[in-house]
mmCIF file of C-alpha atoms in Angstrom:
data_model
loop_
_atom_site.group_PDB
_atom_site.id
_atom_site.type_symbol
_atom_site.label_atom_id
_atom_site.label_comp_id
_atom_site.label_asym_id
_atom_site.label_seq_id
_atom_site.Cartn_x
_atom_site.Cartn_y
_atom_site.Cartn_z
ATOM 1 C CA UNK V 1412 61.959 146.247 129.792
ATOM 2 C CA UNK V 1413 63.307 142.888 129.564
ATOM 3 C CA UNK V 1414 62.446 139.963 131.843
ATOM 4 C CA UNK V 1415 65.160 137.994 131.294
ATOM 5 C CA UNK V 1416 67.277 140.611 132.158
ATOM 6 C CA UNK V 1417 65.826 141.914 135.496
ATOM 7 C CA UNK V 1418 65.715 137.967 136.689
ATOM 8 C CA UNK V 1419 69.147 137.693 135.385
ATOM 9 C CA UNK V 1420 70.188 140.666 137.526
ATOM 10 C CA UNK V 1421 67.835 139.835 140.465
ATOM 11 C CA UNK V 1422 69.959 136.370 140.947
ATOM 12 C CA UNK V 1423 73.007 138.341 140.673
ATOM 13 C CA UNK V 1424 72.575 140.118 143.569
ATOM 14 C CA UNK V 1425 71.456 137.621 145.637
ATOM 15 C CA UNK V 1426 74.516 134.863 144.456
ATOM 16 C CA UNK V 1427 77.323 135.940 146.482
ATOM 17 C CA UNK V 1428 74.943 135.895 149.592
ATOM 18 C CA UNK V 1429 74.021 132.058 148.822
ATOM 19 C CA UNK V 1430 77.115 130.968 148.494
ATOM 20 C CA UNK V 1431 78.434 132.522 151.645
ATOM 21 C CA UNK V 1432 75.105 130.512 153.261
ATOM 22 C CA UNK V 1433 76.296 127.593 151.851
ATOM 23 C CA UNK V 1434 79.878 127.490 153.186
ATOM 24 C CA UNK V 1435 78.388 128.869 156.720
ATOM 25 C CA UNK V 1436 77.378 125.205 157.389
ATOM 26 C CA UNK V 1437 80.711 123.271 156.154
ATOM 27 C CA UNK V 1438 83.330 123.329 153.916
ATOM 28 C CA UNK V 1439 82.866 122.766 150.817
ATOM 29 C CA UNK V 1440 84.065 121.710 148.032
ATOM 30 C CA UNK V 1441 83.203 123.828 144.518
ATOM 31 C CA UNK V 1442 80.910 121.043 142.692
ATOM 32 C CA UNK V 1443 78.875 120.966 146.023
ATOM 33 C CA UNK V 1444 78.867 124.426 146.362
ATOM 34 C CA UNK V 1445 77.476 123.852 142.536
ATOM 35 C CA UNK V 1446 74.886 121.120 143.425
ATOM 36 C CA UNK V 1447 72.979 123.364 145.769
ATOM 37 C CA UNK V 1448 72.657 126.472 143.824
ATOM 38 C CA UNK V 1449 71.839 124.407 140.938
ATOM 39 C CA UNK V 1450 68.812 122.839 142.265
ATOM 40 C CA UNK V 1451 68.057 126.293 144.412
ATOM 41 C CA UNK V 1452 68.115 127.432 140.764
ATOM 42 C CA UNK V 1453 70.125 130.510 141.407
ATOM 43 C CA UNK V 1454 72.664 129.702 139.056
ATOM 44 C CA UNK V 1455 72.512 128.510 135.415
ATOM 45 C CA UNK V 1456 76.249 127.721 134.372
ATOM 46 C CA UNK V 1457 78.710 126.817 136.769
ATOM 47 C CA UNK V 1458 81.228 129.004 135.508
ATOM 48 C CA UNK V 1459 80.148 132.169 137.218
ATOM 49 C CA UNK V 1460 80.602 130.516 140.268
ATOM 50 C CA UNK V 1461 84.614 129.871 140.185
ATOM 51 C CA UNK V 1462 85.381 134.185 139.329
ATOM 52 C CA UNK V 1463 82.854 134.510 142.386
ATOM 53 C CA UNK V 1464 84.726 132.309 144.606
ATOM 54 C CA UNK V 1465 88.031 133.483 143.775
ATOM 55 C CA UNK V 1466 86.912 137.493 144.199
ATOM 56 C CA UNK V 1467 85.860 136.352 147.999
ATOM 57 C CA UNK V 1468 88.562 134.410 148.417
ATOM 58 C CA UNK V 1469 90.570 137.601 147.152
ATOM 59 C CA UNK V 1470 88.521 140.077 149.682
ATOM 60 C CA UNK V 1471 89.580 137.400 152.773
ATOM 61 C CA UNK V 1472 85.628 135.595 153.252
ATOM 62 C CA UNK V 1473 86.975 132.660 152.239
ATOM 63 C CA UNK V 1474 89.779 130.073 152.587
ATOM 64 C CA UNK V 1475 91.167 126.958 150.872
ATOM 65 C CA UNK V 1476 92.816 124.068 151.712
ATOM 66 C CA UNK V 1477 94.015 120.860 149.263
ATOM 67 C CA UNK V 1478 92.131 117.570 150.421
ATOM 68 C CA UNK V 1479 92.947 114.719 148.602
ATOM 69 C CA UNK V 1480 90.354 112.626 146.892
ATOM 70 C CA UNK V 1481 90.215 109.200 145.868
ATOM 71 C CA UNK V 1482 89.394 109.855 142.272
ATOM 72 C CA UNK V 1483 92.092 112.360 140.724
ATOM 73 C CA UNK V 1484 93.946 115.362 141.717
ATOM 74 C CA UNK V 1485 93.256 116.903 145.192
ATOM 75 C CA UNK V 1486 90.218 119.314 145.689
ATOM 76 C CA UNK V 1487 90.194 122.729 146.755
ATOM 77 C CA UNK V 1488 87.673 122.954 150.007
ATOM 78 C CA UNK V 1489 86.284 126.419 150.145
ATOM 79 C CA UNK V 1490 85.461 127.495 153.906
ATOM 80 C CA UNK V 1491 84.147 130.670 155.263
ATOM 81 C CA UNK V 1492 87.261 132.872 157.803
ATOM 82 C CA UNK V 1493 86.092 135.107 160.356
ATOM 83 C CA UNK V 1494 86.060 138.231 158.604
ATOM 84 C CA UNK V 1495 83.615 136.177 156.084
ATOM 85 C CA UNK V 1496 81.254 135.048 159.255
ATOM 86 C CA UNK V 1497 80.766 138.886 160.126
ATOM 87 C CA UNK V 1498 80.185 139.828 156.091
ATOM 88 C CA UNK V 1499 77.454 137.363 156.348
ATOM 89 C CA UNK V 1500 75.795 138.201 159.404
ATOM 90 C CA UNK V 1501 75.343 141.669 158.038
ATOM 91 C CA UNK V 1502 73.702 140.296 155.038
ATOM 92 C CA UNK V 1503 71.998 138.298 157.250
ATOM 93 C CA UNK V 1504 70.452 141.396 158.409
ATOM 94 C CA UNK V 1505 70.143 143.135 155.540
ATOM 95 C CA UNK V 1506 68.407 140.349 153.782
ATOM 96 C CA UNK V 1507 65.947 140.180 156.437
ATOM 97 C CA UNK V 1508 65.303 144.044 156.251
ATOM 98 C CA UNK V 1509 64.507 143.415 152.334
ATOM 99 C CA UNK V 1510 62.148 141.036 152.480
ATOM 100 C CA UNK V 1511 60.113 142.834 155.013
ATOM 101 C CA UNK V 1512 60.459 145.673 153.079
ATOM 102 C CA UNK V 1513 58.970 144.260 149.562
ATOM 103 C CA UNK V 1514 56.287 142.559 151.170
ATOM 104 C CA UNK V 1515 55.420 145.769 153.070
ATOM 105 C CA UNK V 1516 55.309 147.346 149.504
ATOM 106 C CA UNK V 1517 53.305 144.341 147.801
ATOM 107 C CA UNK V 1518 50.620 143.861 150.719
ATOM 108 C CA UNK V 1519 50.070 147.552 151.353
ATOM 109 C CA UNK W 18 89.276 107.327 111.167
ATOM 110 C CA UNK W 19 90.349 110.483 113.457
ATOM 111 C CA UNK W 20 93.899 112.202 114.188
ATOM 112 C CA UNK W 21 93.494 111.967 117.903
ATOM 113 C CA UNK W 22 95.761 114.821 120.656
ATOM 114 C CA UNK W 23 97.331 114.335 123.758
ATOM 115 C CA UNK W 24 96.306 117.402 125.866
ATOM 116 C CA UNK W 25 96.847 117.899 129.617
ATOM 117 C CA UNK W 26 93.814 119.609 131.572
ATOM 118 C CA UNK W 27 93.665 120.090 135.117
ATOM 119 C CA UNK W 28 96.500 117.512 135.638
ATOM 120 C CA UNK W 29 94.697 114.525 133.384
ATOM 121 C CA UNK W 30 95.891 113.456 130.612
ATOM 122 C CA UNK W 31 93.204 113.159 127.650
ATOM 123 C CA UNK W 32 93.602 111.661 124.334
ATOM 124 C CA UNK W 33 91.152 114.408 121.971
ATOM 125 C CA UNK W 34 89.767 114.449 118.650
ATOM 126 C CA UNK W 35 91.711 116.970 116.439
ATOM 127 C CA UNK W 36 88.060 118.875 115.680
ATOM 128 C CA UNK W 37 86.973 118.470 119.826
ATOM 129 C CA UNK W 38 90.631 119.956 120.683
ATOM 130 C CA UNK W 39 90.135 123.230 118.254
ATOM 131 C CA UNK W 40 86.721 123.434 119.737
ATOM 132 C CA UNK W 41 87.933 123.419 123.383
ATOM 133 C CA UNK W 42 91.082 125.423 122.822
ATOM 134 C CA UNK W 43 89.079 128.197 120.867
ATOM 135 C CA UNK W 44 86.640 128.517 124.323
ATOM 136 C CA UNK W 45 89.314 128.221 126.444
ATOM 137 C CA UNK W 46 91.209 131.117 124.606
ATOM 138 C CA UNK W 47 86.940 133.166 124.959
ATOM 139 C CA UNK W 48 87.238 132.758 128.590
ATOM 140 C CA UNK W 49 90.785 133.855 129.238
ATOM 141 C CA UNK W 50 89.857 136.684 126.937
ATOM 142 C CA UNK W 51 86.884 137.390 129.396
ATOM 143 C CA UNK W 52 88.882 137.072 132.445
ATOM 144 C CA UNK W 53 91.489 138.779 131.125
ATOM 145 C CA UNK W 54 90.572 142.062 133.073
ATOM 146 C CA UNK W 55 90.111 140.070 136.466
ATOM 147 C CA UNK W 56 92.536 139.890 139.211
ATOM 148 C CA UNK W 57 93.632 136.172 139.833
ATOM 149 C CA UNK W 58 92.549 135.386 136.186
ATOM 150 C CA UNK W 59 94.970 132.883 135.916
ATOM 151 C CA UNK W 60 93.257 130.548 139.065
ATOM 152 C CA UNK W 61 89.581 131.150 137.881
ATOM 153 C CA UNK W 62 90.803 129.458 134.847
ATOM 154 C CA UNK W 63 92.448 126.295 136.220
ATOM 155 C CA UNK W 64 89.846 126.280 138.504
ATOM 156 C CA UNK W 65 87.943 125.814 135.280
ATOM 157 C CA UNK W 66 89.908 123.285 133.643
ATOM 158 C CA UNK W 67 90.038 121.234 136.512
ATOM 159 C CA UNK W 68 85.981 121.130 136.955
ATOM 160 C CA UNK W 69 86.293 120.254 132.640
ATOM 161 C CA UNK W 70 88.647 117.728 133.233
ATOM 162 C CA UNK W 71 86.284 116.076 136.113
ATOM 163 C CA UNK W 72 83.370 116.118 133.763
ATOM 164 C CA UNK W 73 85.232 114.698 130.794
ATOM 165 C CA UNK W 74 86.498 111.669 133.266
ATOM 166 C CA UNK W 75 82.813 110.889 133.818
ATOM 167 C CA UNK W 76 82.299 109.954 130.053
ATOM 168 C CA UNK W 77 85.251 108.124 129.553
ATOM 169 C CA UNK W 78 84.524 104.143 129.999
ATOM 170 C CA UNK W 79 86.675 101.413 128.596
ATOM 171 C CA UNK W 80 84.573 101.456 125.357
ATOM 172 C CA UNK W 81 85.273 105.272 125.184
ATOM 173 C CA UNK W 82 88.781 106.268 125.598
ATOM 174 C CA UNK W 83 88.850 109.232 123.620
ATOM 175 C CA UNK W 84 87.014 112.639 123.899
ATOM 176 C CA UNK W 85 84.955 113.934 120.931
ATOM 177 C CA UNK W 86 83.476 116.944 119.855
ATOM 178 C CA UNK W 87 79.805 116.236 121.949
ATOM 179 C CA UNK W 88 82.055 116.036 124.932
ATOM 180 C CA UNK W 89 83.566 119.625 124.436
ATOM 181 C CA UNK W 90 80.109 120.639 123.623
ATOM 182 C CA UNK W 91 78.415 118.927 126.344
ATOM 183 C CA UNK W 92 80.997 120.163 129.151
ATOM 184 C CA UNK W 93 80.375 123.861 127.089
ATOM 185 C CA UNK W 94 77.023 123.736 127.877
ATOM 186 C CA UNK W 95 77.760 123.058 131.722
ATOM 187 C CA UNK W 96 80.377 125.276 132.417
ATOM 188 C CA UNK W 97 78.650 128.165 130.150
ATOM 189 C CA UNK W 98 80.001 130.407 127.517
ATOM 190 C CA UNK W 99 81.571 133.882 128.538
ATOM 191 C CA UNK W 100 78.354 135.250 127.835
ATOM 192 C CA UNK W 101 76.270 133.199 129.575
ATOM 193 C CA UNK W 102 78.606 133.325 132.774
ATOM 194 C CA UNK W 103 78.375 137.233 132.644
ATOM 195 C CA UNK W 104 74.339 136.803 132.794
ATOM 196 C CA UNK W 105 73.117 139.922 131.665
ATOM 197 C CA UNK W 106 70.115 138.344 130.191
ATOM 198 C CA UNK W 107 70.150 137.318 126.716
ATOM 199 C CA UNK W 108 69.954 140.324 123.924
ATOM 200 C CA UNK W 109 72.015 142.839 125.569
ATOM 201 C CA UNK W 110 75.141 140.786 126.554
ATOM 202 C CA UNK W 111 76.721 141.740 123.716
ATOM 203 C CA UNK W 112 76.884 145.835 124.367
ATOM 204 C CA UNK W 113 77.646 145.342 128.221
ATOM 205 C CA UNK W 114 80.397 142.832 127.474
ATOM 206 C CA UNK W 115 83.132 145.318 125.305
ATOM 207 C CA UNK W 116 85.140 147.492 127.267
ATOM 208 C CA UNK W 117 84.853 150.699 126.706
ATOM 209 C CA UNK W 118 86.137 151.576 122.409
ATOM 210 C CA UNK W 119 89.575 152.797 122.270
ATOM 211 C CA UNK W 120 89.898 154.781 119.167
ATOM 212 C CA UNK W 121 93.849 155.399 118.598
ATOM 213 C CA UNK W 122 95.679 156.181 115.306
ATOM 214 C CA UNK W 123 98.084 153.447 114.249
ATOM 215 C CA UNK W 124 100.115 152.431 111.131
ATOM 216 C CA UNK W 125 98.231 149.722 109.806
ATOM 217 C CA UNK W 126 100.685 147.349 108.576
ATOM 218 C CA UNK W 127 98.042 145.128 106.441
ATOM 219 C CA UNK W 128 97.661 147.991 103.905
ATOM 220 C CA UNK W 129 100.968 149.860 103.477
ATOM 221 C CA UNK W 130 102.618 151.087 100.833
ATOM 222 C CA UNK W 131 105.793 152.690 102.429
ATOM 223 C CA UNK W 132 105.155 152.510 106.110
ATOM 224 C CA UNK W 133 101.357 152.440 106.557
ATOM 225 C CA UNK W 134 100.829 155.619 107.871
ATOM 226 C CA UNK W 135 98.422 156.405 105.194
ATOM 227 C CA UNK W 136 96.689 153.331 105.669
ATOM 228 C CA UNK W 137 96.163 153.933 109.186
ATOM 229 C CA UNK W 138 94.943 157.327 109.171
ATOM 230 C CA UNK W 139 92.623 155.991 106.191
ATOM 231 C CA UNK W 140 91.348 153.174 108.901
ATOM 232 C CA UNK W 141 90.974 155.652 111.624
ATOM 233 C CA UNK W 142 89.507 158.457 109.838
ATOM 234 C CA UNK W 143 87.402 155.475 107.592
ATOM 235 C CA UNK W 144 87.925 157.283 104.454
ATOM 236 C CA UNK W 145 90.087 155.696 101.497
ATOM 237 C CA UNK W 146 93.379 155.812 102.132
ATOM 238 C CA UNK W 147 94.488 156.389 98.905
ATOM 239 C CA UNK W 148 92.767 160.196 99.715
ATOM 240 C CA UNK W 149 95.185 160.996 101.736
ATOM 241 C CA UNK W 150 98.187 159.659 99.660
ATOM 242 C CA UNK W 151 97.525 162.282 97.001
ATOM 243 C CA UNK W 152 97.394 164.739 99.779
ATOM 244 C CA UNK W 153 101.067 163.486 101.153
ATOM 245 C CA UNK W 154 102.242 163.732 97.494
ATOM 246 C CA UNK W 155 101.105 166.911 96.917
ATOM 247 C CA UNK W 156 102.786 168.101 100.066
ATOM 248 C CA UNK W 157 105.856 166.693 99.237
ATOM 249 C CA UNK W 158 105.979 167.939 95.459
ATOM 250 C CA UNK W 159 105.284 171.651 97.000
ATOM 251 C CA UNK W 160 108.586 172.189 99.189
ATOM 252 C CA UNK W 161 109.250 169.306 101.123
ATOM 253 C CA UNK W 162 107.204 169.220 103.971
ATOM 254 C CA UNK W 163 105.174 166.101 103.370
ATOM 255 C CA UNK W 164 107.819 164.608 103.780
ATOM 256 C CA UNK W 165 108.746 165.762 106.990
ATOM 257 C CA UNK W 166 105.722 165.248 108.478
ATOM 258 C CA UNK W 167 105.552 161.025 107.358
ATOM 259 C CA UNK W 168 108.918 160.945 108.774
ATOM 260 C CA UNK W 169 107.531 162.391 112.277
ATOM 261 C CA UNK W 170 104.303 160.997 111.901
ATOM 262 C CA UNK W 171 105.821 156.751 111.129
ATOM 263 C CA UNK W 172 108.135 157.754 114.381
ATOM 264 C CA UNK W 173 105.349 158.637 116.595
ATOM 265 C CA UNK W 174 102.793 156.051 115.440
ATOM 266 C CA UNK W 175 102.768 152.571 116.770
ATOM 267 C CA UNK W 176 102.481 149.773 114.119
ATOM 268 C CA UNK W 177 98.922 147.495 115.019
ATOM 269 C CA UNK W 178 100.737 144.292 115.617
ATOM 270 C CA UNK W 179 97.926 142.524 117.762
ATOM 271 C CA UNK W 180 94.326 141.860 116.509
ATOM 272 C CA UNK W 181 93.131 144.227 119.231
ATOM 273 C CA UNK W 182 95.138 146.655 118.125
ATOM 274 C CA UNK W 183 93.958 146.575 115.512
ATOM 275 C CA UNK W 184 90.305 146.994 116.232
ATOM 276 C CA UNK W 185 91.372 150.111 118.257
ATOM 277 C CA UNK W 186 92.791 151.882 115.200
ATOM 278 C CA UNK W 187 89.524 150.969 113.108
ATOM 279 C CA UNK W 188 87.279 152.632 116.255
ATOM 280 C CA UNK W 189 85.631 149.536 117.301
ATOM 281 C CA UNK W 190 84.982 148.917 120.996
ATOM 282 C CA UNK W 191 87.305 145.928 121.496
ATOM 283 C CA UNK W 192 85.412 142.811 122.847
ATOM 284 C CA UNK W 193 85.174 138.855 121.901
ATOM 285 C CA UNK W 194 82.719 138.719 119.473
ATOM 286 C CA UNK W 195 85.047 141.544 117.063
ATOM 287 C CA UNK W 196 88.088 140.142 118.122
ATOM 288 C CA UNK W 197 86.336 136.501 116.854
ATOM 289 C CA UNK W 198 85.269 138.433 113.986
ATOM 290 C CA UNK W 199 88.131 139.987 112.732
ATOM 291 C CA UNK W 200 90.666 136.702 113.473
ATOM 292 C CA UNK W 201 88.247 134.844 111.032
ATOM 293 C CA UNK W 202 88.645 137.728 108.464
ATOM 294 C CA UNK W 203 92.135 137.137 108.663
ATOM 295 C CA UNK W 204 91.661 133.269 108.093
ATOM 296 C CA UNK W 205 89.784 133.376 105.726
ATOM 297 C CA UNK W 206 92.267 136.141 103.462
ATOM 298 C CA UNK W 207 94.823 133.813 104.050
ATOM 299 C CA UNK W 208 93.147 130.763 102.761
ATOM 300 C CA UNK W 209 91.950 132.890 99.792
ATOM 301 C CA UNK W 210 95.629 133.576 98.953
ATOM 302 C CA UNK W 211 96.569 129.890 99.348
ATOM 303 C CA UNK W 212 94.140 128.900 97.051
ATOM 304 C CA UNK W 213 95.445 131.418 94.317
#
């Protein structure tokens, strides 16, 4: 067994739920979105955000819009649609089911 | 002194040491490879190159105007190599990363002597191809038929024209690292000849 590995797949799972959580409360925009999970610690190099974003954006969670910005080109602002508000409620749920289940497992 | 390039990335314009723009163009080229298989590659990879060009504007000052190789190294180390973006946890990155090997026969056009077809049955069989010229000859010395069959066999085999083709034809499951590997084989014979 490798530990590295099994974190490495542990955050995995659980990325695509954060960043959906992190868009539920406003648009963002993708170094934000960055910012967060960085200091969360979920994610090590930003790269494997962008495929991530694009893949939901791609399945119809999330939209875009151009915003201009004072400093350079204009920024993509990532924000959840409806169909992604339902996709996270159910991990919502889900998420909630999982942690009661490992704890049941660990305190029993 | 440094030979400096003009490069456009993510709509800035950058002036770029000649070493720092082989350095970023080389991981550039690792991470289209890596995306290569996604849908939308294409906007994961100006998404990319805009978030690059954003960090390299942050260590440009008026003292700095040009982008070196610790830049390209420093926004590397941000952004993540393909291997570190596929996190699979260190050691075993490097099996879980190659698609699946393709084996497939090809004429290997590297070490022909009439139309490689010896040469790339020798690759994909890995035995010397000089083996099975003798075998060819023979055939063709006893009636004719070796013949034939080189005729059918240089119509029906495709020539390995790209690098991963011709990892395919030696067996090799086709990936970055192999792909790196066998490009710097190739460098490296042709410097060899242009020293001679």
């Amino acid at each position: 067994m490798d530990l590295e590995n099994t974190k490495a797949q542990m955050r995995k799972g659980i990325l695509e739920y954060c960043i959906l959580s992190v868009l539920s409360r406003n648009s963002c925009y993708a170094s934000d979105i960055i910012k967060e999970l960085k200091e969360a610690e979920v994610i090590v190099v930003e790269g494997t955000l962008y495929p991530l974003l694009t893949r939901q954006k791609n399945a119809g969670l999330l939209s875009y819009r151009w915003e201009e910005s004072q400093q350079g080109p204009p920024r993509k602002y990532y924000e959840l649609t409806d169909s992604g508000r339902n996709y996270l409620a159910d991990l919502d749920n889900s998420w909630q089911e999982l942690v009661e289940s490992v704890n049941r497992i660990r305190t029993s | 002194m440094k030979i400096t390039v003009s490069i456009n990335l993510g709509g800035y314009s950058f002036n770029i040491d000649e070493d720092a723009y082989a350095e970023l163009k080389r991981y550039l080229r690792n991470l289209e490879l890596h995306f290569a298989g996604e849908e939308s590659s294409s906007e994961i990879l100006s998404d990319i190159e805009t978030r690059m060009a954003e960090i390299f504007r942050a260590r440009l000052t008026s003292f700095k105007q040009v982008i070196n190789i610790d830049d390209v190294q420093q926004a590397i180390s941000v952004m993540g190599t393909p291997e570190d973006i596929s996190d699979n946890g260190g050691k075993t990155t490097r099996e879980k990363f190659s698609t699946p090997g393709y084996h497939r026969m090809y004429r290997d056009p590297d070490n022909r002597i009439i139309g490689g077809v010896c040469a790339g049955m020798g690759a994909y069989w890995d035995i010397e191809p000089l083996i099975i010229r003798i075998i060819f000859i023979a055939l063709v010395l006893a009636g004719g038929i070796g013949a034939l069959i080189y005729l059918i066999l240089y119509i029906v085999l495709p020539e390995a024209r790209s690098t991963a083709q011709k990892i395919e034809m030696k067996g090799d499951p086709v990936n970055i690292h192999n792909i790196k590997d066998a490009v710097k084989k190739e460098f490296d014979t042709v410097r060899k000849n242009m020293k001679l």
